[in-house]
Coordinates of C-alpha atoms and ligand atoms in Angstrom, one line a residue:
X1 CA 0.0 0.0 0.0
X2 CA 1.5 3.2 -1.2
X3 CA 1.5 6.1 1.3
X4 CA 2.2 9.7 0.2
X5 CA 2.8 12.8 2.3
X6 CA -0.1 15.1 1.3
X7 CA 0.8 18.9 1.9
X8 CA -3.1 19.5 2.1
X9 CA -3.5 17.3 5.2
X10 CA 0.0 17.5 6.5
X11 CA 0.0 13.7 6.9
X12 CA 1.0 10.6 5.0
X13 CA -2.1 9.2 3.3
X14 CA -2.9 5.9 1.5
X15 CA -2.8 6.7 -2.1
X16 CA -6.2 6.0 -3.9
X17 CA -6.6 7.6 -7.3
X18 CA -9.9 8.9 -8.5
X19 CA -10.3 6.4 -11.2
X20 CA -9.0 2.8 -10.9
X21 CA -5.5 2.5 -12.1
X22 CA -5.3 5.9 -13.8
X23 CA -3.2 8.7 -12.3
X24 CA -3.6 12.4 -13.5
X25 CA -0.6 14.4 -12.4
X26 CA 0.2 18.0 -13.0
X27 CA 3.6 19.6 -12.1
X28 CA 4.4 23.2 -12.5
X29 CA 6.8 23.8 -15.3
X30 CA 9.4 26.4 -16.1
X31 CA 9.3 30.0 -17.1
X32 CA 11.7 30.0 -20.1
X33 CA 13.7 33.2 -19.6
X34 CA 17.0 31.7 -18.8
X35 CA 18.8 28.3 -18.6
X36 CA 17.3 25.8 -16.0
X37 CA 19.5 25.3 -13.0
X38 CA 20.1 22.2 -10.9
X39 CA 17.4 23.2 -8.4
X40 CA 15.0 22.8 -11.3
X41 CA 16.6 19.5 -12.2
X42 CA 15.9 18.4 -8.7
X43 CA 12.1 19.0 -9.0
X44 CA 11.9 17.2 -12.3
X45 CA 14.1 14.3 -11.5
X46 CA 11.9 13.8 -8.3
X47 CA 8.6 13.7 -10.4
X48 CA 10.2 11.6 -13.1
X49 CA 11.1 9.0 -10.4
X50 CA 7.6 9.2 -8.9
X51 CA 5.9 8.8 -12.3
X52 CA 8.2 5.8 -13.1
X53 CA 7.3 4.2 -9.8
X54 CA 3.7 4.5 -10.6
X55 CA 4.2 3.0 -14.0
X56 CA 6.1 0.1 -12.4
X57 CA 3.1 -0.5 -10.3
X58 CA 0.9 -0.8 -13.2
X59 CA -0.7 2.6 -13.2
X60 CA -1.5 4.5 -16.3
X61 CA -0.1 7.9 -15.8
X62 CA -1.0 11.1 -17.6
X63 CA 1.9 13.5 -16.6
X64 CA 1.2 17.1 -17.6
X65 CA 3.5 20.0 -17.3
X66 CA 2.9 23.6 -18.2
X67 CA 5.4 26.1 -19.8
X68 CA 4.8 29.7 -18.7
X69 CA 5.8 31.1 -22.0
X70 CA 4.4 34.6 -21.2
X71 CA 5.6 36.4 -18.0
X72 CA 7.1 39.6 -16.7
X73 CA 10.6 37.9 -16.5
X74 CA 10.4 37.0 -20.2
X75 CA 9.3 40.5 -21.2
X76 CA 12.1 42.0 -19.1
X77 CA 14.8 39.6 -20.5
X78 CA 13.5 40.3 -24.1
X79 CA 13.9 44.1 -23.6
X80 CA 17.4 43.6 -22.1
X81 CA 18.5 41.5 -25.0
X82 CA 16.7 43.6 -27.6
X83 CA 15.1 40.5 -29.1
X84 CA 11.5 39.4 -29.3
X85 CA 9.6 37.9 -26.3
X86 CA 9.1 34.7 -28.6
X87 CA 12.7 34.4 -29.3
X88 CA 13.5 34.3 -25.6
X89 CA 10.5 32.0 -24.7
X90 CA 11.2 29.4 -27.5
X91 CA 14.9 29.3 -27.3
X92 CA 15.0 28.6 -23.6
X93 CA 12.2 26.1 -23.9
X94 CA 14.3 24.2 -26.4
X95 CA 17.3 24.4 -24.1
X96 CA 15.2 23.1 -21.1
X97 CA 13.8 20.2 -23.2
X98 CA 17.4 19.3 -24.2
X99 CA 18.4 19.3 -20.6
X100 CA 15.6 17.0 -19.7
X101 CA 16.6 14.6 -22.5
X102 CA 20.1 14.5 -21.3
X103 CA 19.0 13.8 -17.7
X104 CA 16.7 11.0 -19.1
X105 CA 13.6 12.7 -17.7
X106 CA 11.3 11.1 -20.3
X107 CA 8.0 10.5 -18.3
X108 CA 6.2 13.8 -19.2
X109 CA 3.1 13.0 -21.4
X110 CA 2.4 16.5 -22.5
X111 CA 4.1 19.9 -22.2
X112 CA 1.4 22.6 -22.4
X113 CA 2.3 26.2 -23.3
X114 CA 0.3 28.9 -21.5
X115 CA -0.1 30.8 -24.7
X116 CA -1.7 27.9 -26.4
X117 CA -4.4 28.0 -23.9
X118 CA -5.6 31.6 -24.0
X119 CA -9.1 30.6 -24.9
X120 CA -9.4 28.3 -21.7
X121 CA -7.9 31.0 -19.6
X122 CA -10.3 33.7 -20.7
X123 CA -13.2 31.3 -20.1
X124 CA -12.0 30.8 -16.5
X125 CA -11.7 34.5 -15.8
X126 CA -15.2 35.0 -17.3
X127 CA -16.7 32.4 -15.0
X128 CA -14.9 33.9 -12.0
X129 CA -16.3 37.4 -12.8
X130 CA -19.8 35.9 -13.3
X131 CA -19.6 34.2 -9.9
X132 CA -18.6 37.2 -8.2
X133 CA -15.0 36.0 -7.2
X134 CA -13.3 38.4 -9.5
X135 CA -13.5 42.2 -10.2
X136 CA -12.2 44.6 -12.7
X137 CA -9.9 47.5 -12.1
X138 CA -8.5 49.7 -14.8
X139 CA -5.4 47.6 -15.4
X140 CA -6.9 44.2 -15.2
X141 CA -9.1 41.6 -13.6
X142 CA -8.4 40.6 -10.0
X143 CA -9.4 37.7 -7.7
X144 CA -11.0 38.6 -4.4
X145 CA -9.3 36.3 -1.8
X146 CA -11.8 37.2 0.8
X147 CA -14.7 35.7 -1.3
X148 CA -13.0 32.3 -1.1
X149 CA -13.6 30.9 2.4
X150 CA -10.9 28.2 2.3
X151 CA -8.2 30.6 1.2
X152 CA -4.9 29.7 3.1
X153 CA -5.9 26.1 3.8
X154 CA -3.0 24.5 1.8
X155 CA -0.3 26.8 3.1
X156 CA -2.0 27.2 6.6
X157 CA -2.0 30.9 6.4
X158 CA -4.6 33.5 7.4
X159 CA -5.6 36.1 4.9
X160 CA -3.4 38.6 6.8
X161 CA -0.4 36.5 6.4
X162 CA -1.3 36.1 2.8
X163 CA -1.0 39.8 2.2
X164 CA 2.8 40.0 1.8
X165 CA 3.5 37.7 -1.0
X166 CA 2.4 39.3 -4.3
X167 CA 4.4 39.8 -7.4
X168 CA 4.7 42.8 -9.7
X169 CA 1.9 41.7 -12.0
X170 CA -0.4 41.7 -9.1
X171 CA 0.4 45.2 -7.9
X172 CA -2.6 47.7 -8.2
X173 CA -3.3 50.3 -5.5
X174 CA -7.0 50.0 -5.9
X175 CA -7.2 46.3 -5.0
X176 CA -9.9 45.2 -2.5
X177 CA -7.4 43.3 -0.4
X178 CA -3.6 43.4 -0.5
X179 CA -3.3 39.7 -1.2
X180 CA -5.6 39.8 -4.3
X181 CA -3.9 38.5 -7.4
X182 CA -4.2 39.3 -11.0
X183 CA -6.1 37.0 -13.4
X184 CA -5.9 39.1 -16.5
X185 CA -3.5 42.0 -17.0
X186 CA -4.3 44.6 -19.6
X187 CA -1.2 45.3 -21.6
X188 CA 0.8 48.4 -22.0
X189 CA 2.0 49.5 -25.5
X190 CA 4.6 47.1 -26.9
X191 CA 3.8 44.2 -24.7
X192 CA 2.6 40.9 -26.0
X193 CA -1.3 40.8 -25.9
X194 CA -4.3 38.8 -26.7
X195 CA -7.8 40.2 -27.3
X196 CA -10.4 39.5 -24.5
X197 CA -13.8 40.8 -23.5
X198 CA -11.9 43.3 -21.2
X199 CA -9.4 44.6 -23.7
X200 CA -6.1 43.3 -25.0
X201 CA -3.9 41.7 -22.3
X202 CA -2.2 38.7 -21.0
X203 CA -2.9 36.1 -18.3
X204 CA -1.8 36.3 -14.7
X205 CA 0.5 33.5 -13.5
X206 CA -1.8 31.3 -11.4
X207 CA -4.7 31.1 -14.0
X208 CA -2.7 29.3 -16.6
X209 CA -2.3 26.1 -14.5
X210 CA -6.1 25.7 -13.7
X211 CA -7.1 26.5 -17.3
X212 CA -4.7 23.8 -18.5
X213 CA -5.5 21.1 -16.0
X214 CA -9.3 21.7 -16.4
X215 CA -8.9 21.2 -20.2
X216 CA -7.0 17.8 -19.8
X217 CA -8.2 16.5 -16.4
X218 CA -11.4 18.4 -15.6
X219 CA -12.1 20.3 -12.4
X220 CA -10.8 17.4 -10.0
X221 CA -7.7 15.3 -10.4
X222 CA -5.2 13.1 -8.5
X223 CA -1.8 14.8 -8.0
X224 CA -0.4 18.3 -8.2
X225 CA 3.3 18.6 -7.7
X226 CA 6.0 21.2 -7.6
X227 CA 8.7 22.7 -5.5
X228 CA 7.9 23.8 -1.9
X229 CA 8.2 27.5 -2.6
X230 CA 5.0 27.3 -5.0
X231 CA 2.7 26.3 -2.1
X232 CA 2.1 30.0 -1.5
X233 CA 0.7 32.0 -3.2
X234 CA 0.8 29.9 -6.4
X235 CA -0.9 26.7 -5.4
X236 CA -3.2 28.4 -2.9
X237 CA -4.4 30.6 -5.8
X238 CA -5.0 27.6 -8.0
X239 CA -7.3 26.1 -5.5
X240 CA -9.2 29.3 -5.0
X241 CA -9.7 29.6 -8.8
X242 CA -10.7 26.1 -9.6
X243 CA -12.9 25.3 -6.6
X244 CA -14.7 28.7 -7.0
X245 CA -15.5 27.9 -10.6
X246 CA -16.4 24.3 -10.2
X247 CA -17.9 24.2 -6.6
X248 CA -16.1 20.9 -6.3
X249 CA -13.6 20.2 -3.6
X250 CA -10.9 19.2 -3.4
X251 CA -9.4 20.2 -6.8
X252 CA -6.5 18.0 -6.2
X253 CA -6.5 14.8 -4.0
X254 CA -2.7 14.7 -3.2
X255 CA -0.3 17.7 -3.2
X256 CA 3.3 16.6 -3.4
X257 CA 6.1 19.2 -2.8
X258 CA 9.7 18.6 -3.3
X259 CA 12.4 20.2 -1.1
X260 CA 15.0 22.8 -2.1
X261 CA 18.4 22.5 -3.3
X262 CA 20.4 25.0 -1.2
X263 CA 23.9 26.4 -1.4
X264 CA 25.3 27.2 2.0
X265 CA 21.8 26.8 3.5
X266 CA 20.3 29.3 1.0
X267 CA 17.8 28.3 -1.7
X268 CA 19.4 28.1 -5.2
X269 CA 17.6 30.8 -7.1
X270 CA 18.1 32.9 -10.2
X271 CA 17.3 36.0 -8.2
X272 CA 20.1 35.2 -5.6
X273 CA 22.8 34.5 -8.2
X274 CA 23.9 31.4 -6.4
X275 CA 22.8 28.8 -9.0
X276 CA 24.5 26.4 -11.2
X277 CA 22.9 25.7 -14.5
X278 CA 22.3 22.0 -15.6
X279 CA 24.5 22.7 -18.6
X280 CA 27.5 23.9 -16.4
X281 CA 26.9 20.9 -14.1
X282 CA 27.1 18.5 -17.0
X283 CA 30.3 20.0 -18.3
X284 CA 32.0 18.5 -15.2
X285 CA 29.9 15.6 -14.2
X286 CA 27.7 12.9 -15.7
X287 CA 23.8 13.2 -15.7
X288 CA 23.8 9.9 -13.9
X289 CA 25.6 11.5 -11.0
X290 CA 23.0 14.2 -10.7
X291 CA 20.2 11.7 -10.7
X292 CA 21.8 9.6 -7.9
X293 CA 22.6 12.8 -6.0
X294 CA 18.9 13.8 -6.0
X295 CA 17.5 10.3 -5.5
X296 CA 19.7 9.4 -2.6
X297 CA 18.0 12.1 -0.6
X298 CA 14.4 12.1 0.4
X299 CA 12.3 14.3 -1.9
X300 CA 11.1 16.5 0.8
X301 CA 14.4 17.0 2.6
X302 CA 16.7 19.9 1.6
X303 CA 19.9 19.1 -0.2
X304 CA 22.8 21.4 0.5
X305 CA 25.0 21.4 -2.5
X306 CA 28.8 21.3 -2.2
X307 CA 31.9 19.7 -3.6
X308 CA 32.1 17.1 -0.9
X309 CA 28.7 15.5 -1.7
X310 CA 29.5 15.5 -5.4
X311 CA 32.7 13.6 -4.8
X312 CA 31.0 11.2 -2.4
X313 CA 28.3 10.5 -4.9
X314 CA 30.9 10.0 -7.7
X315 CA 32.6 7.3 -5.5
X316 CA 29.2 5.7 -4.9
X317 CA 28.5 5.6 -8.6
X318 CA 31.9 4.0 -9.2
X319 CA 31.3 1.4 -6.5
X320 CA 28.1 0.4 -8.2
X321 CA 29.7 0.3 -11.6
X322 CA 32.6 -1.9 -10.4
X323 CA 30.2 -4.2 -8.7
X324 CA 28.1 -4.6 -11.8
X325 CA 31.2 -5.4 -13.9
X326 CA 32.3 -8.0 -11.4
X327 CA 28.9 -9.6 -11.3
X328 CA 28.8 -9.8 -15.0
X329 CA 32.3 -11.1 -15.3
X330 CA 32.6 -13.5 -12.4
X331 CA 33.0 -17.2 -13.3
X332 CA 32.1 -19.0 -10.1
X333 CA 31.8 -22.7 -10.0
X334 CA 29.3 -22.6 -7.2
X335 CA 26.3 -24.8 -7.7
X336 CA 23.4 -22.9 -9.3
X337 CA 21.1 -23.9 -6.5
X338 CA 23.2 -22.1 -3.8
X339 CA 21.5 -19.1 -2.5
X340 CA 23.7 -17.0 -0.3
X341 CA 21.9 -13.8 -1.1
X342 CA 18.2 -13.9 -0.8
X343 CA 17.6 -11.3 -3.6
X344 CA 13.8 -11.6 -3.2
X345 CA 14.2 -10.0 0.2
X346 CA 16.0 -7.0 -1.4
X347 CA 13.0 -6.7 -3.8
X348 CA 10.5 -6.8 -0.9
X349 CA 12.5 -4.3 1.1
X350 CA 12.9 -2.0 -1.9
X351 CA 9.1 -1.9 -2.4
X352 CA 8.5 -1.4 1.3
X353 CA 10.8 1.7 1.2
X354 CA 9.2 3.1 -1.9
X355 CA 5.6 2.6 -0.5
X356 CA 6.5 4.7 2.5
X357 CA 6.3 8.1 0.9
X358 CA 9.1 7.3 -1.7
X359 CA 11.7 6.6 0.9
X360 CA 14.6 6.6 -1.6
X361 CA 17.4 7.1 0.9
X362 CA 16.4 3.7 2.3
X363 CA 16.1 2.2 -1.1
X364 CA 19.6 3.4 -2.0
X365 CA 21.1 2.1 1.3
X366 CA 19.5 -1.2 0.2
X367 CA 21.5 -1.2 -3.1
X368 CA 24.7 -0.6 -1.2
X369 CA 23.9 -3.3 1.3
X370 CA 23.5 -5.6 -1.8
X371 CA 26.9 -4.3 -3.3
X372 CA 28.7 -5.1 -0.1
X373 CA 27.2 -8.6 0.5
X374 CA 27.7 -9.3 -3.3
X375 CA 31.3 -8.1 -3.3
X376 CA 32.1 -10.3 -0.2
X377 CA 30.5 -13.4 -1.8
X378 CA 32.4 -12.7 -5.1
X379 CA 35.7 -12.5 -3.1
X380 CA 35.0 -15.8 -1.5
X381 CA 33.9 -17.2 -4.7
X382 CA 30.5 -18.0 -3.4
X383 CA 28.2 -16.2 -5.8
X384 CA 26.3 -18.7 -8.0
X385 CA 25.7 -17.8 -11.7
X386 CA 21.9 -17.9 -10.9
X387 CA 22.3 -15.3 -8.2
X388 CA 24.5 -13.2 -10.3
X389 CA 21.7 -13.2 -12.8
X390 CA 19.1 -12.4 -10.2
X391 CA 21.2 -9.4 -8.9
X392 CA 21.4 -8.0 -12.5
X393 CA 17.6 -8.4 -12.9
X394 CA 16.9 -6.7 -9.6
X395 CA 19.1 -3.7 -10.5
X396 CA 17.3 -3.6 -13.8
X397 CA 14.0 -3.4 -12.1
X398 CA 15.2 -0.7 -9.7
X399 CA 16.6 1.2 -12.6
X400 CA 13.2 1.4 -14.3
X401 CA 12.4 3.7 -11.5
X402 CA 15.7 5.5 -10.6
X403 CA 17.3 5.4 -14.0
X404 CA 21.0 6.0 -13.0
X405 CA 22.4 2.5 -12.7
X406 CA 22.6 0.8 -16.0
X407 CA 23.2 3.5 -18.6
X408 CA 24.9 2.1 -21.6
X409 CA 28.2 4.0 -22.4
X410 CA 27.7 6.2 -25.4
X411 CA 28.9 4.2 -28.3
X412 CA 31.9 5.9 -30.0
X413 CA 31.5 6.4 -33.7
X414 CA 34.6 4.9 -35.4
X415 CA 35.1 6.5 -38.8
X416 CA 34.9 4.1 -41.9
X417 CA 38.3 4.9 -42.9
X418 CA 39.7 3.7 -39.6
X419 CA 37.7 0.5 -39.8
X420 CA 39.0 0.0 -43.3
X421 CA 42.7 0.5 -42.2
X422 CA 42.2 -2.0 -39.3
X423 CA 40.9 -4.5 -41.9
X424 CA 43.9 -4.0 -44.2
X425 CA 46.3 -4.4 -41.2
X426 CA 44.4 -7.7 -40.3
X427 CA 45.2 -9.0 -43.8
X428 CA 48.8 -8.0 -43.5
X429 CA 49.0 -9.9 -40.2
X430 CA 47.4 -13.0 -41.6
X431 CA 50.0 -13.0 -44.3
X432 CA 52.7 -12.4 -41.7
X433 CA 53.6 -9.0 -43.1
X434 CA 54.3 -7.7 -39.6
X435 CA 56.2 -4.6 -40.7
X436 CA 53.4 -3.4 -42.9
X437 CA 50.8 -4.2 -40.1
X438 CA 52.9 -2.1 -37.7
X439 CA 53.1 0.8 -40.0
X440 CA 49.2 0.9 -40.2
X441 CA 49.1 0.7 -36.3
X442 CA 51.4 3.6 -36.0
X443 CA 49.4 5.6 -38.4
X444 CA 46.2 4.8 -36.5
X445 CA 47.8 5.9 -33.4
X446 CA 48.5 9.3 -35.0
X447 CA 44.8 9.4 -35.9
X448 CA 43.9 8.9 -32.3
X449 CA 43.0 5.1 -32.4
X450 CA 44.5 2.3 -30.5
X451 CA 44.2 -1.3 -31.9
X452 CA 44.6 -4.2 -29.6
X453 CA 44.6 -7.7 -30.8
X454 CA 42.4 -10.1 -28.9
X455 CA 41.3 -13.7 -29.5
X456 CA 38.1 -12.4 -30.9
X457 CA 39.9 -10.2 -33.3
X458 CA 41.3 -6.6 -33.2
X459 CA 39.6 -4.1 -31.0
X460 CA 39.6 -0.3 -31.6
X461 CA 39.6 2.3 -29.0
X462 CA 39.7 6.0 -29.3
X463 CA 42.2 8.2 -27.4
Ligands
ZN501 ZN1 2.3 26.4 -11.8

């Protein structure tokens, strides 16, 4: 039985989706105005892992993620760079998707851009106005938080506490309450705008999510995820919008929030300038390392990023790699029936850990326990071929969820002319023309390729 910590109740709850084995999950996506950093990577690795676990359990998951491709930050960046808003939004979206691919985050069913859902957004604003939850000022339409009686329930804040956190788009002196947020902003000259019943403008931040989720999932769905800093005001506002429109509660059954990636205890953020982009990280380290680094920590705990934990994770990855090579290559003469390592126990324990609110630190510890025990059996020549096979199968299964263990090394492309030269050299060798063969070997070396002769024939290696 899977238990998930639900931010809404503040407790671990048994997971029961709305409909059979279907899971509808929405996670807040990026605002493409700059390169994504490893704090973003944490959020998306966490939800990738969660979705993969659901799939392993036989659930049919629809994982929806939005892209906020219209926003103050994009407009500002476009002005700074003297390019169009669309150039900024599309270029950084492309870079983000490339990063996700490198990190093997491939579980998202659909990425939905805000600007592809303007019709749905306008429809939600219209319904909120009609029901009296929204009001018009001269610069746009605002949500009246005092009209929604459950405002503050998710973040456990009172209306007064809610007053402080408003962004620039939400600023308007005439607002009814300080915490009221903007649903539709009438645009200034030169800003991107869409026609609406209230004049040309653009959507506020919170409304795009509910417009998108209503379109694909309806007014109620299973899981909403995101980083912890989105609980307020963003997710609070989403509930206020959707539940006011639909009169149905709860909008979302389970709210899952991932912890921060901090640097010296402070949250990694663009605005603080203490961030490391995914691209810069990957110049020095492998994407596998980032996945392990994230997954070995519990998704709700903070991770403080520093050189020490990177090196430690690197060593852990090497230990796993060495172990797998050993298991694959060991030629034990132990009887196949010998069972010194009860691998089924590891399987059970792994599931138990994951069922407890995705306790990945426990699951990772289990893998190292297996590595230790396996290594000691190999050293004593006590690991049977059957068990070796079982170990590999177990790791394969784990990797369907974690996806950092069994990556194939990227195959080096050997140029055709190199392959041809190696063949010619082989012919010389067969004929006993050693000098000629050696000449080719030296030439290949100059080209940056090493040839080693093995029983199975020549092997080519670069570098
Ligand atoms: Zn969002």
